């Protein structure tokens, strides 16, 4: 079943919003000896990584290890991902790209998360500095990043999560508000689902053999650099208010503002079925709760969750 989303005029440039390049970025992976442990404030907090999602950035690295992957629209109708890691930390994640103002609201649900990002629009930097998170760009943590070979900048910046967190903080750090458990009754048998942005699209196809939703982006199966097929246990299409923010990229395209505080409707895909649901997040410091059509809490399947933000009609 297709979902067509039309927000902004399409634009196919590959570098939205990266107004400030990192000042210090090694051109090769740093040595393997373990680094000094980061500050203790990160021990019980997850790692969030902004991940590039244009064709020149694929296949990505470490995406299959994330507990939650958020997909958002950015300038020119393109998309970008934010992957959240709590139960395991892969050796490498990337390509890493820039942050957006909407990320700060989304990350308030976690206790002082660590944000790995390549930079940000210069007017946004003071807000990032004041946000209740650990901002770890290549400027703050140069030893954690490197430029990979074989791709042109800016699609070749990678981060070593183990140089930002001493260890995976565990599932308790995922204060998303999601609840996991048996599927509710009902639902509609669903073989595939497509979500479209003006210049990007996400596809999810149910695999009975893997009991997972196989992810595709722009019509191409999503794999990682080690060949793993990215597959979600639960997919959420969350309808939210999306407006033009006061920020813009170097070409003058306004950055979409994705509002994740509030309430609205959603569709939840799990176990080969889709379920109509509603979502609620009263405050930025709250997680998001999902309620099934019969009024009961909507359970997610155990495993990776993809949340695709779509504009409320």
mmCIF file of C-alpha atoms in Angstrom:
data_model
loop_
_atom_site.group_PDB
_atom_site.id
_atom_site.type_symbol
_atom_site.label_atom_id
_atom_site.label_comp_id
_atom_site.label_asym_id
_atom_site.label_seq_id
_atom_site.Cartn_x
_atom_site.Cartn_y
_atom_site.Cartn_z
ATOM 1 C CA UNK A 1 0.000 0.000 0.000
ATOM 2 C CA UNK A 2 1.493 3.342 -0.962
ATOM 3 C CA UNK A 3 1.497 6.583 0.935
ATOM 4 C CA UNK A 4 2.313 9.704 -1.045
ATOM 5 C CA UNK A 5 3.691 12.618 0.915
ATOM 6 C CA UNK A 6 4.140 16.051 -0.659
ATOM 7 C CA UNK A 7 5.689 18.691 1.563
ATOM 8 C CA UNK A 8 8.227 20.744 -0.324
ATOM 9 C CA UNK A 9 9.414 21.143 -3.854
ATOM 10 C CA UNK A 10 11.928 18.410 -4.665
ATOM 11 C CA UNK A 11 15.631 19.203 -4.815
ATOM 12 C CA UNK A 12 18.333 16.647 -5.438
ATOM 13 C CA UNK A 13 21.470 18.259 -4.033
ATOM 14 C CA UNK A 14 23.365 16.017 -1.630
ATOM 15 C CA UNK A 15 24.490 18.371 1.104
ATOM 16 C CA UNK A 16 21.524 19.992 2.894
ATOM 17 C CA UNK A 17 22.217 21.913 6.050
ATOM 18 C CA UNK A 18 25.896 21.130 6.517
ATOM 19 C CA UNK A 19 26.980 24.735 6.837
ATOM 20 C CA UNK A 20 29.840 24.069 9.220
ATOM 21 C CA UNK A 21 32.309 21.334 8.255
ATOM 22 C CA UNK A 22 34.308 19.695 11.046
ATOM 23 C CA UNK A 23 37.586 21.405 11.745
ATOM 24 C CA UNK A 24 39.453 18.279 12.817
ATOM 25 C CA UNK A 25 38.804 14.981 11.045
ATOM 26 C CA UNK A 26 41.440 12.264 10.602
ATOM 27 C CA UNK A 27 41.635 10.821 7.092
ATOM 28 C CA UNK A 28 42.139 7.239 8.233
ATOM 29 C CA UNK A 29 40.845 5.101 11.119
ATOM 30 C CA UNK A 30 42.627 5.860 14.381
ATOM 31 C CA UNK A 31 44.672 3.168 16.154
ATOM 32 C CA UNK A 32 42.798 0.304 17.796
ATOM 33 C CA UNK A 33 43.961 0.580 21.455
ATOM 34 C CA UNK A 34 41.016 1.478 23.711
ATOM 35 C CA UNK A 35 40.694 5.194 24.465
ATOM 36 C CA UNK A 36 40.179 6.744 27.883
ATOM 37 C CA UNK A 37 36.646 6.186 29.170
ATOM 38 C CA UNK A 38 34.214 9.042 28.494
ATOM 39 C CA UNK A 39 32.639 10.925 31.353
ATOM 40 C CA UNK A 40 30.428 8.960 33.712
ATOM 41 C CA UNK A 41 27.360 10.952 32.658
ATOM 42 C CA UNK A 42 27.184 8.858 29.483
ATOM 43 C CA UNK A 43 27.064 5.485 31.270
ATOM 44 C CA UNK A 44 23.272 5.238 31.464
ATOM 45 C CA UNK A 45 22.461 7.181 28.324
ATOM 46 C CA UNK A 46 22.019 6.054 24.706
ATOM 47 C CA UNK A 47 23.999 7.110 21.669
ATOM 48 C CA UNK A 48 22.165 8.858 18.828
ATOM 49 C CA UNK A 49 23.912 9.170 15.462
ATOM 50 C CA UNK A 50 22.756 11.349 12.561
ATOM 51 C CA UNK A 51 23.216 9.211 9.452
ATOM 52 C CA UNK A 52 23.459 10.319 5.845
ATOM 53 C CA UNK A 53 20.787 8.842 3.593
ATOM 54 C CA UNK A 54 21.359 9.949 0.000
ATOM 55 C CA UNK A 55 22.401 7.396 -2.607
ATOM 56 C CA UNK A 56 26.071 8.467 -2.406
ATOM 57 C CA UNK A 57 26.078 7.499 1.296
ATOM 58 C CA UNK A 58 24.834 3.940 0.830
ATOM 59 C CA UNK A 59 25.373 1.298 1.942
ATOM 60 C CA UNK A 60 25.593 2.607 5.478
ATOM 61 C CA UNK A 61 27.599 1.055 8.288
ATOM 62 C CA UNK A 62 26.209 -0.105 11.631
ATOM 63 C CA UNK A 63 22.580 0.698 10.840
ATOM 64 C CA UNK A 64 21.425 -2.855 11.545
ATOM 65 C CA UNK A 65 22.677 -2.641 15.155
ATOM 66 C CA UNK A 66 20.436 0.295 16.139
ATOM 67 C CA UNK A 67 17.562 -0.243 18.530
ATOM 68 C CA UNK A 68 15.487 2.540 16.969
ATOM 69 C CA UNK A 69 15.843 4.281 13.607
ATOM 70 C CA UNK A 70 13.986 7.565 13.075
ATOM 71 C CA UNK A 71 13.452 8.802 9.503
ATOM 72 C CA UNK A 72 12.793 12.498 8.947
ATOM 73 C CA UNK A 73 12.398 14.767 5.967
ATOM 74 C CA UNK A 74 15.093 17.393 5.426
ATOM 75 C CA UNK A 75 15.708 20.118 2.871
ATOM 76 C CA UNK A 76 14.762 19.538 -0.747
ATOM 77 C CA UNK A 77 12.423 16.673 0.101
ATOM 78 C CA UNK A 78 15.348 14.372 0.974
ATOM 79 C CA UNK A 79 15.563 12.220 4.092
ATOM 80 C CA UNK A 80 17.972 11.677 6.940
ATOM 81 C CA UNK A 81 18.156 9.074 9.683
ATOM 82 C CA UNK A 82 18.818 9.199 13.397
ATOM 83 C CA UNK A 83 19.853 5.828 14.782
ATOM 84 C CA UNK A 84 19.698 5.225 18.537
ATOM 85 C CA UNK A 85 21.982 2.650 20.171
ATOM 86 C CA UNK A 86 21.518 1.253 23.674
ATOM 87 C CA UNK A 87 21.706 -2.558 23.712
ATOM 88 C CA UNK A 88 24.836 -2.858 21.556
ATOM 89 C CA UNK A 89 27.463 -0.598 20.054
ATOM 90 C CA UNK A 90 28.814 -1.537 16.627
ATOM 91 C CA UNK A 91 32.463 -0.850 15.915
ATOM 92 C CA UNK A 92 31.647 1.814 13.304
ATOM 93 C CA UNK A 93 28.590 3.870 12.306
ATOM 94 C CA UNK A 94 28.125 6.165 9.359
ATOM 95 C CA UNK A 95 28.288 8.107 7.209
ATOM 96 C CA UNK A 96 27.646 10.770 9.852
ATOM 97 C CA UNK A 97 25.927 13.999 8.854
ATOM 98 C CA UNK A 98 24.584 17.192 10.392
ATOM 99 C CA UNK A 99 21.966 17.791 13.096
ATOM 100 C CA UNK A 100 18.606 19.557 12.835
ATOM 101 C CA UNK A 101 16.562 21.570 15.346
ATOM 102 C CA UNK A 102 13.900 18.839 15.422
ATOM 103 C CA UNK A 103 16.516 16.415 16.745
ATOM 104 C CA UNK A 104 16.826 18.386 19.972
ATOM 105 C CA UNK A 105 13.129 17.964 20.761
ATOM 106 C CA UNK A 106 13.175 14.292 19.826
ATOM 107 C CA UNK A 107 16.220 13.588 22.020
ATOM 108 C CA UNK A 108 14.695 15.174 25.121
ATOM 109 C CA UNK A 109 12.971 11.835 25.816
ATOM 110 C CA UNK A 110 16.341 10.361 26.804
ATOM 111 C CA UNK A 111 18.498 11.101 29.847
ATOM 112 C CA UNK A 112 21.415 13.209 28.583
ATOM 113 C CA UNK A 113 21.995 11.229 25.376
ATOM 114 C CA UNK A 114 25.213 11.448 23.405
ATOM 115 C CA UNK A 115 24.680 12.936 19.932
ATOM 116 C CA UNK A 116 27.184 12.095 17.201
ATOM 117 C CA UNK A 117 26.870 14.510 14.277
ATOM 118 C CA UNK A 118 29.082 16.197 11.704
ATOM 119 C CA UNK A 119 28.087 19.794 12.437
ATOM 120 C CA UNK A 120 25.035 22.047 12.105
ATOM 121 C CA UNK A 121 23.734 25.276 10.638
ATOM 122 C CA UNK A 122 25.581 28.022 12.530
ATOM 123 C CA UNK A 123 22.424 29.537 14.058
ATOM 124 C CA UNK A 124 21.544 26.144 15.523
ATOM 125 C CA UNK A 125 24.891 25.575 17.244
ATOM 126 C CA UNK A 126 24.065 27.664 20.359
ATOM 127 C CA UNK A 127 20.882 25.632 20.886
ATOM 128 C CA UNK A 128 22.833 22.386 20.631
ATOM 129 C CA UNK A 129 25.336 23.698 23.169
ATOM 130 C CA UNK A 130 22.496 24.488 25.617
ATOM 131 C CA UNK A 131 20.528 21.271 25.069
ATOM 132 C CA UNK A 132 20.562 18.556 27.785
ATOM 133 C CA UNK A 133 22.781 16.214 25.800
ATOM 134 C CA UNK A 134 26.444 15.448 25.123
ATOM 135 C CA UNK A 135 27.225 16.969 21.732
ATOM 136 C CA UNK A 136 30.105 14.993 20.213
ATOM 137 C CA UNK A 137 30.952 16.254 16.742
ATOM 138 C CA UNK A 138 34.456 15.862 15.248
ATOM 139 C CA UNK A 139 35.309 19.215 16.842
ATOM 140 C CA UNK A 140 34.573 17.916 20.340
ATOM 141 C CA UNK A 141 35.801 14.329 19.844
ATOM 142 C CA UNK A 142 38.241 14.239 16.886
ATOM 143 C CA UNK A 143 39.723 10.861 17.890
ATOM 144 C CA UNK A 144 36.303 9.196 17.526
ATOM 145 C CA UNK A 145 35.912 10.097 13.831
ATOM 146 C CA UNK A 146 37.671 9.323 10.577
ATOM 147 C CA UNK A 147 37.218 9.826 6.838
ATOM 148 C CA UNK A 148 36.755 6.580 4.955
ATOM 149 C CA UNK A 149 38.333 5.902 1.582
ATOM 150 C CA UNK A 150 36.388 5.245 -1.596
ATOM 151 C CA UNK A 151 33.762 7.961 -1.125
ATOM 152 C CA UNK A 152 33.860 11.683 -1.602
ATOM 153 C CA UNK A 153 33.234 14.070 1.274
ATOM 154 C CA UNK A 154 30.830 14.746 2.875
ATOM 155 C CA UNK A 155 29.587 11.146 2.518
ATOM 156 C CA UNK A 156 32.630 9.478 4.099
ATOM 157 C CA UNK A 157 32.651 10.546 7.764
ATOM 158 C CA UNK A 158 32.415 7.687 10.285
ATOM 159 C CA UNK A 159 32.352 7.407 14.067
ATOM 160 C CA UNK A 160 33.579 4.749 16.479
ATOM 161 C CA UNK A 161 30.829 4.508 19.152
ATOM 162 C CA UNK A 162 33.240 2.835 21.569
ATOM 163 C CA UNK A 163 35.202 6.090 21.699
ATOM 164 C CA UNK A 164 32.138 8.017 22.815
ATOM 165 C CA UNK A 165 30.583 5.562 25.292
ATOM 166 C CA UNK A 166 32.411 3.123 27.591
ATOM 167 C CA UNK A 167 29.821 0.401 26.846
ATOM 168 C CA UNK A 168 26.267 -0.096 25.669
ATOM 169 C CA UNK A 169 24.019 1.333 28.416
ATOM 170 C CA UNK A 170 21.336 -1.339 28.041
ATOM 171 C CA UNK A 171 17.644 -1.434 27.240
ATOM 172 C CA UNK A 172 16.702 0.671 30.274
ATOM 173 C CA UNK A 173 18.257 3.678 28.515
ATOM 174 C CA UNK A 174 15.602 3.449 25.783
ATOM 175 C CA UNK A 175 13.062 5.728 27.447
ATOM 176 C CA UNK A 176 11.039 5.949 24.239
ATOM 177 C CA UNK A 177 7.683 5.069 25.799
ATOM 178 C CA UNK A 178 7.409 2.054 23.472
ATOM 179 C CA UNK A 179 5.909 -1.091 24.964
ATOM 180 C CA UNK A 180 6.807 -4.551 23.696
ATOM 181 C CA UNK A 181 4.691 -7.675 23.858
ATOM 182 C CA UNK A 182 2.129 -9.805 22.003
ATOM 183 C CA UNK A 183 0.344 -8.273 19.036
ATOM 184 C CA UNK A 184 -3.205 -7.047 19.567
ATOM 185 C CA UNK A 185 -6.082 -8.801 17.870
ATOM 186 C CA UNK A 186 -7.260 -7.642 14.485
ATOM 187 C CA UNK A 187 -5.148 -5.648 12.103
ATOM 188 C CA UNK A 188 -5.006 -5.821 8.324
ATOM 189 C CA UNK A 189 -2.774 -8.344 6.513
ATOM 190 C CA UNK A 190 -0.087 -6.245 4.819
ATOM 191 C CA UNK A 191 2.604 -7.422 2.432
ATOM 192 C CA UNK A 192 4.350 -4.097 1.914
ATOM 193 C CA UNK A 193 4.207 -0.419 2.808
ATOM 194 C CA UNK A 194 5.739 2.603 1.083
ATOM 195 C CA UNK A 195 6.220 6.087 2.521
ATOM 196 C CA UNK A 196 7.150 8.820 0.054
ATOM 197 C CA UNK A 197 8.831 12.175 0.505
ATOM 198 C CA UNK A 198 9.211 14.526 -2.479
ATOM 199 C CA UNK A 199 12.751 13.268 -3.212
ATOM 200 C CA UNK A 200 12.967 10.044 -1.182
ATOM 201 C CA UNK A 201 10.951 6.973 -0.329
ATOM 202 C CA UNK A 202 11.004 4.160 2.215
ATOM 203 C CA UNK A 203 9.704 0.670 1.522
ATOM 204 C CA UNK A 204 8.986 -2.109 4.010
ATOM 205 C CA UNK A 205 8.223 -5.642 2.774
ATOM 206 C CA UNK A 206 7.119 -8.404 5.115
ATOM 207 C CA UNK A 207 9.344 -11.488 5.124
ATOM 208 C CA UNK A 208 7.585 -14.511 6.684
ATOM 209 C CA UNK A 209 10.897 -16.398 6.650
ATOM 210 C CA UNK A 210 12.687 -13.761 8.724
ATOM 211 C CA UNK A 211 9.584 -12.516 10.507
ATOM 212 C CA UNK A 212 10.790 -9.014 9.816
ATOM 213 C CA UNK A 213 10.035 -6.051 7.560
ATOM 214 C CA UNK A 214 12.807 -5.796 4.969
ATOM 215 C CA UNK A 215 13.800 -2.161 4.486
ATOM 216 C CA UNK A 216 14.334 -0.514 1.102
ATOM 217 C CA UNK A 217 15.205 3.089 0.342
ATOM 218 C CA UNK A 218 14.470 4.722 -3.005
ATOM 219 C CA UNK A 219 13.535 1.313 -4.376
ATOM 220 C CA UNK A 220 16.831 -0.359 -3.459
ATOM 221 C CA UNK A 221 17.129 -3.013 -0.711
ATOM 222 C CA UNK A 222 18.858 -1.531 2.327
ATOM 223 C CA UNK A 223 22.019 -3.381 3.274
ATOM 224 C CA UNK A 224 25.021 -2.470 5.371
ATOM 225 C CA UNK A 225 28.640 -2.392 4.219
ATOM 226 C CA UNK A 226 29.142 -5.915 5.577
ATOM 227 C CA UNK A 227 26.237 -7.203 3.473
ATOM 228 C CA UNK A 228 23.601 -7.510 6.204
ATOM 229 C CA UNK A 229 20.028 -6.790 5.072
ATOM 230 C CA UNK A 230 18.418 -4.209 7.337
ATOM 231 C CA UNK A 231 15.124 -5.508 8.712
ATOM 232 C CA UNK A 232 12.729 -4.095 11.304
ATOM 233 C CA UNK A 233 10.562 -5.994 13.753
ATOM 234 C CA UNK A 234 8.164 -3.037 13.969
ATOM 235 C CA UNK A 235 7.550 -0.134 11.605
ATOM 236 C CA UNK A 236 5.688 2.979 12.733
ATOM 237 C CA UNK A 237 4.295 5.559 10.323
ATOM 238 C CA UNK A 238 3.744 8.470 12.706
ATOM 239 C CA UNK A 239 1.722 11.412 11.414
ATOM 240 C CA UNK A 240 3.092 14.666 12.799
ATOM 241 C CA UNK A 241 2.971 18.386 12.115
ATOM 242 C CA UNK A 242 5.749 19.391 9.710
ATOM 243 C CA UNK A 243 6.339 23.055 8.924
ATOM 244 C CA UNK A 244 9.122 25.215 7.497
ATOM 245 C CA UNK A 245 11.513 26.298 10.244
ATOM 246 C CA UNK A 246 13.564 29.497 10.412
ATOM 247 C CA UNK A 247 16.687 27.507 9.481
ATOM 248 C CA UNK A 248 17.806 26.835 5.925
ATOM 249 C CA UNK A 249 20.602 25.168 4.009
ATOM 250 C CA UNK A 250 23.334 26.799 1.930
ATOM 251 C CA UNK A 251 21.043 26.910 -1.109
ATOM 252 C CA UNK A 252 18.306 28.708 0.797
ATOM 253 C CA UNK A 253 15.962 25.723 1.196
ATOM 254 C CA UNK A 254 14.114 25.961 4.500
ATOM 255 C CA UNK A 255 14.628 23.104 6.940
ATOM 256 C CA UNK A 256 11.410 21.257 7.755
ATOM 257 C CA UNK A 257 10.475 21.323 11.448
ATOM 258 C CA UNK A 258 9.111 17.971 12.637
ATOM 259 C CA UNK A 259 6.999 18.308 15.790
ATOM 260 C CA UNK A 260 7.133 15.111 17.850
ATOM 261 C CA UNK A 261 5.444 16.535 20.960
ATOM 262 C CA UNK A 262 1.662 16.392 20.860
ATOM 263 C CA UNK A 263 -0.692 13.703 19.626
ATOM 264 C CA UNK A 264 -2.029 12.264 16.419
ATOM 265 C CA UNK A 265 -2.620 9.105 14.514
ATOM 266 C CA UNK A 266 -0.228 6.397 13.428
ATOM 267 C CA UNK A 267 -0.054 3.065 11.700
ATOM 268 C CA UNK A 268 1.961 0.281 13.269
ATOM 269 C CA UNK A 269 3.269 -2.629 11.209
ATOM 270 C CA UNK A 270 4.224 -5.863 12.937
ATOM 271 C CA UNK A 271 3.871 -9.599 12.297
ATOM 272 C CA UNK A 272 2.773 -9.050 8.697
ATOM 273 C CA UNK A 273 -0.185 -6.870 9.672
ATOM 274 C CA UNK A 274 -0.904 -3.160 9.993
ATOM 275 C CA UNK A 275 -2.770 -1.619 12.911
ATOM 276 C CA UNK A 276 -4.427 1.771 13.146
ATOM 277 C CA UNK A 277 -3.227 3.544 16.287
ATOM 278 C CA UNK A 278 -2.899 6.914 17.967
ATOM 279 C CA UNK A 279 0.195 8.441 19.529
ATOM 280 C CA UNK A 280 0.696 10.802 22.448
ATOM 281 C CA UNK A 281 3.723 12.634 23.815
ATOM 282 C CA UNK A 282 2.525 15.373 26.188
ATOM 283 C CA UNK A 283 5.961 16.890 26.869
ATOM 284 C CA UNK A 284 9.415 16.738 25.333
ATOM 285 C CA UNK A 285 10.744 14.867 28.350
ATOM 286 C CA UNK A 286 8.120 12.137 27.857
ATOM 287 C CA UNK A 287 8.352 9.100 25.641
ATOM 288 C CA UNK A 288 5.709 8.428 23.004
ATOM 289 C CA UNK A 289 2.863 6.060 23.830
ATOM 290 C CA UNK A 290 0.868 4.292 21.131
ATOM 291 C CA UNK A 291 -2.728 3.201 21.637
ATOM 292 C CA UNK A 292 -4.564 0.629 19.537
ATOM 293 C CA UNK A 293 -7.993 1.272 18.041
ATOM 294 C CA UNK A 294 -9.690 -0.579 20.905
ATOM 295 C CA UNK A 295 -8.073 1.721 23.488
ATOM 296 C CA UNK A 296 -5.407 -0.728 24.682
ATOM 297 C CA UNK A 297 -1.680 -0.002 24.634
ATOM 298 C CA UNK A 298 -0.136 -0.914 21.293
ATOM 299 C CA UNK A 299 2.629 -3.443 21.780
ATOM 300 C CA UNK A 300 5.658 -3.541 19.499
ATOM 301 C CA UNK A 301 7.480 -6.714 18.469
ATOM 302 C CA UNK A 302 10.890 -7.350 20.027
ATOM 303 C CA UNK A 303 13.657 -6.094 17.780
ATOM 304 C CA UNK A 304 14.585 -3.025 15.774
ATOM 305 C CA UNK A 305 11.918 -0.312 15.426
ATOM 306 C CA UNK A 306 11.721 2.095 12.484
ATOM 307 C CA UNK A 307 9.720 5.301 12.972
ATOM 308 C CA UNK A 308 8.990 7.249 9.795
ATOM 309 C CA UNK A 309 7.616 10.757 10.433
ATOM 310 C CA UNK A 310 4.887 11.631 7.941
ATOM 311 C CA UNK A 311 2.932 14.892 7.686
ATOM 312 C CA UNK A 312 -0.447 14.885 9.358
ATOM 313 C CA UNK A 313 -3.184 15.369 6.733
#
